[in-house]
Amino acid sequence: MEYFQKEIEIISEKELKKIQIERLKKIFNFAKEKIPFYKKLYEKTGIKKIDSLSDLKNLPFTKKTDLRDNYPFKMFSCDLKEVLEIHASSGTTGKLTVVGYTRNDIEVWSEVMARSLACAGVRKGDIIQNAYGYGLFTGGLGVHYGALKLGVTVIPISAGGTQRQLMIIQDFKSTVLTCTPSYSLYMAEEAKEMGIDPRKTTIRVGILGAEPWTEGMRRQIEKEWDMIALDIYGLSEIIGPGVAVECEGKEGLHVWADHFLPEVIDPETGEVLEEGKEGELVLTTLTKEALPMIRYRTGDIVKITNSVCPNCKRTMPRISKIKGRIDDMLIIRGINVFPSQIETVLTKIPEVAPHYQIIVTREKHLDKLEVRVEITEKTFSDEIKKLEELQKKVEREISGVLGLSVSVKLVEPKSIERSMGKAKRVIDLRKELKEGG
Ligand code: DLL
C-alpha cells in the first residue's frame, strides 16, 4: 500500500477534526472579510463566528447560481494579480462558472491529485496517458499537476484524436489511462476497429470520472481493457478532479477531508443527514484562497461513511459512487428516475451494448420515456423475431426497476453518438418544448 502523504492519509479521526476546525474558523473569517458576497450573507443571517464543527450546519448554503450571479470574478477573495490560473465550466444554461487559483491553490490541487493518483495505484515508472481535455475544463491540468507532483510520467495528449491516442498507447507503452468512462469505452471500440486488442495493451489502470457511471459500466470497461477501472470525483467550484478517489478496494471514494469538508444533506429540507443516508453532497473548502466555497451544494447524490477503509486503511470519510446529479433526475409522471438506474439494468443484459440515450417527451400531457440502446454486433445478425423478444425483455426489466412503463428502441451498433468528454445521456424534449414556446 503506497501513500503520497501517509501521515495525513491515515490520520486519526480526532486529529483530523482538530485540523478541520482550525481551518474552518480561519476560512470563515477570511471569506467574511475578503469577499463581499459572504460578508452580506453572514450579516443577513447574523452569524459572527464559528467555534466548533457542529456550528457549520448553521451556515447558509452556497450554490452554482451564486457563482453565476457574481460572474466572472466577484467571488474571488483577492486581486486578479494573485490569481495564476482561471478555469471555467459550462453548464446547460450556457453561462460559464468561473473559478480561479492562487499559487497556493495550485499547490493544494497538485497535492490532492498526487494523493489521488497514488491511492489509485499509480507508482514511479508508470506512464499516464492523460486523455482528459486540457483547457478551461479542469480534468486535463488537474491530472497533469498531480502527475508532476507525484513524479510520474504524463503524456498531455488531451481528449480526442482517438486513433492517435491508440498509436501512442502502443508506442509509448502507457500504463495508466485517465479520461471519462465513456471515452474509455469509445477508445476500446475504436481500437478493435483498428485491429488492436485493447486487452493486450500495457494499460493497467483507468482513473475515470467527470460523469456518473455505474458498477455495470465499470465491469464493461474492465472487460474491454483488461484493466482496473477506478472512480475519481471532483468539481471545478471546489478545485477540479482530486476531491475524492477510489483505491483498488473499490469500497467508496476517499474524500481528502483535510482540504474539503463533506456533509450530506436532505436536498428538500437542507437538514444534515446521518452517516449512511443518501442525499446531496455539500462541500466546504478548508484551504482554498482565491475562491473559498463554504457549504457549497454540489447537486451530486451520495452516501457517506466514516469507517476506516478495509482495503487501504486510509481513515478519511468515503463517499459512495455518485448516483447522479439532482438536476439530472427525471420526474416522469411523478416518479423520480435517475439515468444510472437505467444504466444498471442495461449493463446486465449481454445482448445490448453500453451505449444508450434516454429521450423524454410529452404526448397529450403525459410524459413518455424512451430508451434507445445499441445492440451488440453479434445480436445485430439475429432474426427479427429474436430482436422483438429482446426489445420486450429490455422494456420489462427497465419498467420493473423504475415502476413505470417505458418504450425501448433497439438501434444499430455505433449509431448513438460517442463522447470524448462527458456523455450526453438524456435528451429531455419537454424542456425544449417549454423553452421553444
Ligand atoms: O468534471 C472535474 C473532474 C475532472 C472530475 C476529471 C473527475 C475527473 P466539472 O466539469 O466542474 O468538473 O463537473 C463537475 O461532474 O458536480 C458531478 O456532477 C460530475 N462528476 C465529476 N466527477 C464525477 C464522478 C469535473 N466520478 C460535476 N462520478 C460534478 C459522477 C462526476 N459524477
XYZ file of C-alpha atoms and ligand atoms in Angstrom:
469
model
C 0.000 0.000 0.000
C 1.584 3.244 -1.032
C 0.587 6.655 0.150
C 1.694 10.043 -1.073
C 1.408 11.646 2.379
C 0.997 8.705 4.689
C 0.755 10.641 7.953
C -2.208 12.672 6.860
C -3.864 9.909 4.854
C -4.109 7.604 7.868
C -4.649 10.358 10.433
C -6.863 9.580 13.448
C -10.392 10.947 13.485
C -9.547 13.147 16.444
C -6.537 14.712 14.767
C -8.459 15.213 11.531
C -11.241 17.036 13.395
C -8.651 19.263 15.050
C -7.240 20.280 11.679
C -10.712 20.748 10.235
C -11.967 23.060 12.973
C -8.821 25.178 12.921
C -9.063 25.568 9.161
C -12.813 26.107 9.184
C -12.553 29.002 11.631
C -9.859 30.551 9.504
C -11.640 30.179 6.178
C -14.896 31.506 7.633
C -13.212 34.678 8.877
C -11.182 35.013 5.703
C -14.225 34.704 3.404
C -16.274 37.104 5.527
C -13.507 39.672 5.488
C -12.400 39.442 1.878
C -15.491 38.611 -0.152
C -18.486 40.984 -0.092
C -20.787 38.112 -1.070
C -20.001 36.210 2.162
C -19.970 39.369 4.266
C -23.526 40.144 3.198
C -24.629 36.531 3.519
C -23.397 36.185 7.084
C -24.556 39.643 8.159
C -28.017 38.712 6.963
C -28.057 35.508 8.982
C -26.352 37.133 11.983
C -23.607 34.510 12.287
C -20.460 36.109 13.676
C -18.130 33.231 14.396
C -17.527 29.507 14.309
C -16.490 27.664 17.480
C -16.948 24.031 16.593
C -17.506 21.765 13.606
C -21.156 21.435 14.559
C -21.602 25.189 14.020
C -21.131 24.545 10.332
C -24.700 23.348 9.931
C -25.975 26.803 10.887
C -24.267 28.479 7.958
C -26.317 29.098 4.806
C -25.536 27.125 1.658
C -23.865 28.460 -1.453
C -24.936 27.414 -4.923
C -23.853 27.451 -8.534
C -26.130 30.431 -9.161
C -24.088 32.462 -6.651
C -21.039 31.995 -8.868
C -23.028 32.872 -11.962
C -24.532 35.953 -10.309
C -21.021 37.092 -9.437
C -19.630 36.395 -12.893
C -16.794 36.423 -13.690
C -14.553 37.300 -10.732
C -16.659 38.836 -7.979
C -16.469 35.744 -5.761
C -12.651 35.886 -5.775
C -11.088 36.832 -2.451
C -8.102 38.533 -3.961
C -6.893 40.844 -6.646
C -6.634 39.198 -10.046
C -2.858 39.809 -9.819
C -2.691 36.955 -7.286
C -4.705 34.585 -9.474
C -2.353 32.470 -11.587
C -4.865 30.285 -13.351
C -8.501 30.506 -14.345
C -10.784 27.646 -15.331
C -14.451 27.535 -16.201
C -17.178 25.011 -16.736
C -20.160 25.471 -18.946
C -23.457 24.253 -17.639
C -26.615 23.559 -19.524
C -27.644 27.210 -19.395
C -24.582 28.241 -21.381
C -23.246 30.771 -18.887
C -19.797 29.937 -17.566
C -18.978 29.125 -13.973
C -15.582 30.731 -13.470
C -13.010 29.605 -10.901
C -9.528 30.880 -10.010
C -6.393 29.594 -8.282
C -3.599 31.345 -6.415
C -0.128 29.806 -6.352
C -1.024 28.087 -3.122
C -4.289 26.761 -4.575
C -2.339 25.165 -7.428
C -0.059 23.626 -4.806
C -3.047 22.174 -2.909
C -4.535 20.885 -6.167
C -1.246 19.206 -7.110
C -1.065 17.652 -3.652
C -4.601 16.216 -3.590
C -4.169 14.960 -7.140
C -0.828 13.320 -6.273
C -2.556 11.625 -3.336
C -5.406 10.568 -5.640
C -3.102 9.032 -8.246
C -1.096 7.189 -5.593
C -4.347 5.997 -3.983
C -5.439 4.584 -7.360
C -2.187 2.625 -7.560
C -0.018 4.892 -9.741
C 3.671 4.320 -8.993
C 7.020 5.639 -10.121
C 7.685 4.239 -13.593
C 4.054 4.487 -14.639
C 3.190 6.428 -17.773
C -0.087 8.316 -17.594
C -1.903 8.839 -20.852
C -3.938 11.857 -19.848
C -6.922 11.951 -22.185
C -8.978 14.403 -20.139
C -9.402 17.662 -22.021
C -6.776 20.340 -21.392
C -8.234 23.810 -21.438
C -10.880 25.541 -19.384
C -12.058 22.098 -18.203
C -10.156 21.163 -15.039
C -9.631 17.469 -15.889
C -6.518 17.743 -18.058
C -4.446 20.129 -15.978
C -5.608 18.658 -12.668
C -4.243 15.210 -13.519
C -1.179 16.835 -15.034
C -0.265 18.723 -11.849
C -0.804 15.580 -9.795
C 1.490 13.545 -12.023
C 4.261 16.150 -11.793
C 3.908 16.302 -8.022
C 3.964 12.525 -7.669
C 6.928 12.277 -10.025
C 5.484 10.063 -12.728
C 5.472 10.468 -16.492
C 2.484 12.198 -18.009
C 1.570 12.370 -21.685
C -0.542 15.519 -22.091
C -2.438 14.215 -25.083
C -5.809 15.732 -24.036
C -9.141 14.362 -25.282
C -9.838 13.394 -28.879
C -7.768 12.160 -31.809
C -8.673 8.605 -30.898
C -6.518 6.831 -33.465
C -3.513 8.842 -32.367
C -4.315 8.004 -28.728
C -4.134 4.319 -29.605
C -0.937 4.652 -31.552
C 0.649 6.404 -28.574
C -0.580 3.812 -26.093
C 1.127 1.174 -28.202
C 4.328 3.031 -28.984
C 4.927 4.771 -25.614
C 3.561 1.829 -23.623
C 1.301 3.928 -21.432
C 0.224 2.124 -18.267
C -2.456 4.441 -16.854
C -5.394 5.881 -18.779
C -7.128 8.980 -17.460
C -10.334 10.087 -19.218
C -14.095 9.918 -18.852
C -15.568 6.421 -18.567
C -17.496 6.940 -21.790
C -14.351 7.936 -23.673
C -12.523 4.840 -22.429
C -15.259 2.675 -23.964
C -15.159 4.589 -27.218
C -11.389 4.195 -27.328
C -11.662 0.437 -26.822
C -14.201 0.227 -29.624
C -12.019 2.238 -31.991
C -9.020 0.087 -31.070
C -10.801 -3.068 -32.154
C -11.782 -1.396 -35.380
C -8.092 -0.675 -35.998
C -7.217 -4.294 -35.308
C -5.737 -3.540 -31.886
C -6.835 -5.653 -28.926
C -7.219 -3.190 -26.032
C -6.816 -6.085 -23.601
C -3.313 -6.664 -24.894
C -2.099 -3.078 -24.433
C 0.087 -2.024 -21.495
C -2.782 -0.088 -19.864
C -3.145 -1.449 -16.339
C -5.430 1.038 -14.623
C -8.005 3.601 -15.689
C -8.724 6.598 -13.457
C -12.095 7.627 -14.745
C -14.519 10.335 -13.750
C -16.188 13.659 -14.549
C -19.519 11.937 -15.225
C -21.691 9.401 -13.437
C -21.084 5.722 -14.225
C -22.426 2.571 -12.655
C -20.848 -0.661 -11.413
C -22.227 -2.300 -14.558
C -20.356 0.199 -16.712
C -17.215 -0.483 -14.668
C -17.494 -4.204 -15.418
C -17.817 -3.496 -19.141
C -14.832 -1.151 -19.184
C -12.671 -3.546 -17.165
C -13.582 -6.351 -19.538
C -12.845 -4.317 -22.663
C -9.448 -3.167 -21.426
C -8.469 -5.917 -19.009
C -7.607 -3.188 -16.518
C -8.737 -1.955 -13.119
C -11.158 0.945 -13.572
C -11.280 3.349 -10.626
C -13.505 6.322 -9.985
C -12.270 9.868 -9.439
C -14.548 12.732 -8.427
C -14.318 16.470 -8.280
C -15.843 19.702 -9.485
C -14.421 22.982 -10.712
C -16.078 25.022 -7.985
C -14.214 23.084 -5.280
C -10.878 22.531 -7.095
C -11.399 20.225 -10.093
C -10.557 16.496 -10.038
C -8.974 15.322 -6.800
C -11.750 15.863 -4.267
C -12.202 12.102 -3.866
C -10.931 8.887 -5.423
C -11.221 5.123 -5.090
C -8.438 2.802 -4.063
C -8.137 -0.662 -5.560
C -10.584 -1.983 -2.947
C -13.426 -0.101 -4.731
C -15.160 0.483 -1.418
C -16.110 4.111 -1.966
C -14.199 7.252 -2.866
C -11.774 8.641 -0.299
C -12.504 12.324 0.308
C -9.421 14.433 1.142
C -11.237 15.890 4.114
C -8.354 17.948 5.469
C -8.962 20.180 2.423
C -12.612 19.530 1.580
C -15.100 19.062 4.386
C -18.046 16.887 3.292
C -21.630 16.878 4.557
C -24.653 15.047 3.156
C -27.968 16.860 3.315
C -31.585 16.226 2.536
C -31.943 18.195 -0.708
C -35.512 19.171 0.181
C -35.101 20.374 3.762
C -31.378 21.182 3.821
C -31.004 19.167 7.013
C -27.721 17.312 7.589
C -28.246 13.567 7.281
C -26.606 10.938 9.412
C -23.858 8.677 8.115
C -25.050 6.160 5.520
C -28.147 8.060 4.374
C -28.397 9.056 0.744
C -28.539 12.770 -0.003
C -26.853 15.744 -1.643
C -23.152 16.228 -1.101
C -22.201 19.630 0.337
C -18.541 20.621 0.391
C -16.595 23.317 2.207
C -13.104 24.155 1.035
C -10.830 24.450 4.075
C -7.706 25.781 2.395
C -8.668 27.444 -0.866
C -7.513 31.046 -1.190
C -8.775 32.597 -4.431
C -12.223 31.061 -4.276
C -13.231 29.671 -0.899
C -16.570 27.881 -1.082
C -18.455 27.416 2.155
C -21.232 24.810 2.269
C -21.384 24.505 -1.494
C -24.287 22.392 -2.750
C -22.727 20.097 -5.343
C -26.042 18.736 -6.643
C -24.489 15.239 -6.526
C -26.256 12.374 -4.762
C -24.108 10.187 -2.499
C -23.919 8.345 0.806
C -21.037 8.853 3.200
C -19.214 6.615 5.668
C -16.579 7.479 8.240
C -15.233 3.977 8.819
C -11.624 3.109 8.030
C -11.185 1.641 4.531
C -10.915 -2.137 4.884
C -8.595 -2.257 1.885
C -6.073 0.567 2.205
C -6.638 1.656 5.814
C -6.998 5.292 4.861
C -9.096 6.963 7.511
C -10.785 9.886 5.813
C -14.515 9.703 5.004
C -15.598 7.833 1.916
C -18.484 8.639 -0.413
C -20.349 6.077 -2.483
C -20.137 6.186 -6.272
C -22.187 9.196 -7.352
C -25.751 8.178 -8.189
C -26.230 11.229 -10.391
C -26.999 14.914 -10.211
C -30.220 16.173 -8.754
C -30.693 18.201 -11.941
C -30.366 15.000 -13.986
C -33.127 13.323 -12.077
C -36.133 13.000 -14.333
C -39.603 13.201 -12.965
C -41.753 11.039 -15.178
C -45.423 11.024 -14.362
C -44.486 11.846 -10.799
C -41.863 9.107 -10.441
C -38.201 10.004 -9.887
C -35.850 8.391 -12.367
C -32.065 8.515 -12.359
C -30.287 7.642 -15.624
C -27.988 5.422 -13.537
C -30.927 3.129 -12.692
C -31.459 2.527 -16.400
C -27.713 2.047 -16.993
C -27.604 -0.583 -14.261
C -30.306 -2.616 -15.999
C -28.807 -2.248 -19.469
C -25.316 -3.302 -18.425
C -26.740 -6.559 -17.088
C -28.180 -7.595 -20.456
C -25.408 -9.110 -22.588
C -27.212 -8.677 -25.912
C -27.127 -4.885 -25.689
C -24.073 -2.620 -25.743
C -23.361 0.003 -23.027
C -24.308 2.825 -25.394
C -27.687 4.339 -24.734
C -29.707 7.502 -24.671
C -32.818 8.431 -22.754
C -35.402 10.538 -24.514
C -38.243 12.204 -22.686
C -41.193 13.666 -24.490
C -44.701 14.708 -23.651
C -47.649 13.383 -25.562
C -51.158 14.537 -24.762
C -49.960 15.960 -21.441
C -48.357 12.646 -20.481
C -44.604 12.182 -20.026
C -43.123 9.467 -22.172
C -39.777 7.782 -21.568
C -37.935 6.159 -24.414
C -34.659 4.325 -24.045
C -32.570 3.909 -27.165
C -29.913 1.275 -26.760
C -27.494 -0.253 -29.210
C -27.425 -3.974 -29.733
C -24.096 -5.743 -29.986
C -22.676 -6.725 -33.378
C -23.461 -10.342 -32.553
C -27.092 -9.664 -31.760
C -27.414 -7.478 -34.851
C -27.434 -10.502 -37.117
C -30.271 -12.174 -35.202
C -33.630 -12.645 -36.820
C -36.381 -10.094 -36.313
C -38.370 -12.311 -34.006
C -35.463 -12.659 -31.619
C -34.895 -8.906 -31.643
C -38.517 -8.297 -30.842
C -38.228 -10.626 -27.883
C -35.106 -8.826 -26.751
C -36.825 -5.461 -27.026
C -39.725 -6.691 -24.882
C -37.283 -8.123 -22.353
C -35.362 -4.842 -22.006
C -38.652 -2.966 -21.651
C -39.845 -5.372 -18.987
C -36.651 -5.162 -16.974
C -36.394 -1.370 -17.018
C -40.091 -0.961 -16.278
C -39.739 -3.387 -13.387
C -36.943 -1.390 -11.791
C -38.485 2.033 -12.349
C -42.086 1.085 -11.664
C -43.010 2.909 -14.819
C -43.761 1.848 -18.367
C -41.019 2.741 -20.847
C -40.584 2.097 -24.518
C -37.298 0.681 -25.730
C -35.890 1.098 -29.179
C -33.039 -1.185 -30.165
C -30.703 0.619 -32.515
C -27.825 -0.448 -34.733
C -24.307 -0.803 -33.333
C -22.411 2.524 -33.360
C -25.480 4.618 -34.118
C -25.502 6.551 -30.834
C -23.138 9.476 -30.731
C -19.839 8.744 -28.959
C -18.316 11.142 -26.480
C -14.718 12.123 -25.817
C -15.719 14.063 -22.711
C -18.899 13.963 -20.702
C -21.525 11.816 -22.426
C -24.962 13.276 -23.016
C -27.299 10.535 -21.924
C -30.568 12.388 -21.523
C -32.494 14.361 -24.083
C -35.439 15.981 -22.396
C -37.602 17.309 -25.172
C -40.176 18.513 -22.647
C -37.815 21.311 -21.673
C -37.229 22.277 -25.271
C -40.951 22.316 -25.883
C -41.321 24.645 -22.922
C -38.391 26.851 -23.884
C -39.456 26.936 -27.507
C -42.933 28.085 -26.797
O -15.748 17.140 -14.004
C -13.825 17.611 -12.630
C -13.256 16.277 -12.925
C -12.376 16.104 -13.967
C -13.571 15.190 -12.116
C -11.823 14.868 -14.233
C -13.023 13.942 -12.354
C -12.151 13.792 -13.411
P -16.822 19.909 -13.673
O -16.709 19.954 -15.140
O -16.954 21.175 -12.922
O -15.578 19.197 -13.044
O -18.063 18.967 -13.340
C -18.356 18.619 -12.020
O -19.260 16.499 -12.762
O -20.559 18.016 -9.802
C -20.528 15.846 -10.908
O -21.881 16.087 -11.199
C -19.820 15.350 -12.140
N -18.763 14.409 -11.785
C -17.447 14.643 -11.645
N -16.792 13.501 -11.315
C -17.742 12.533 -11.231
C -17.730 11.135 -10.916
C -15.146 17.919 -13.307
N -16.604 10.493 -10.649
C -19.543 17.664 -11.979
N -18.909 10.489 -10.899
C -19.812 17.129 -10.596
C -20.062 11.127 -11.181
C -18.999 13.114 -11.516
N -20.147 12.418 -11.488
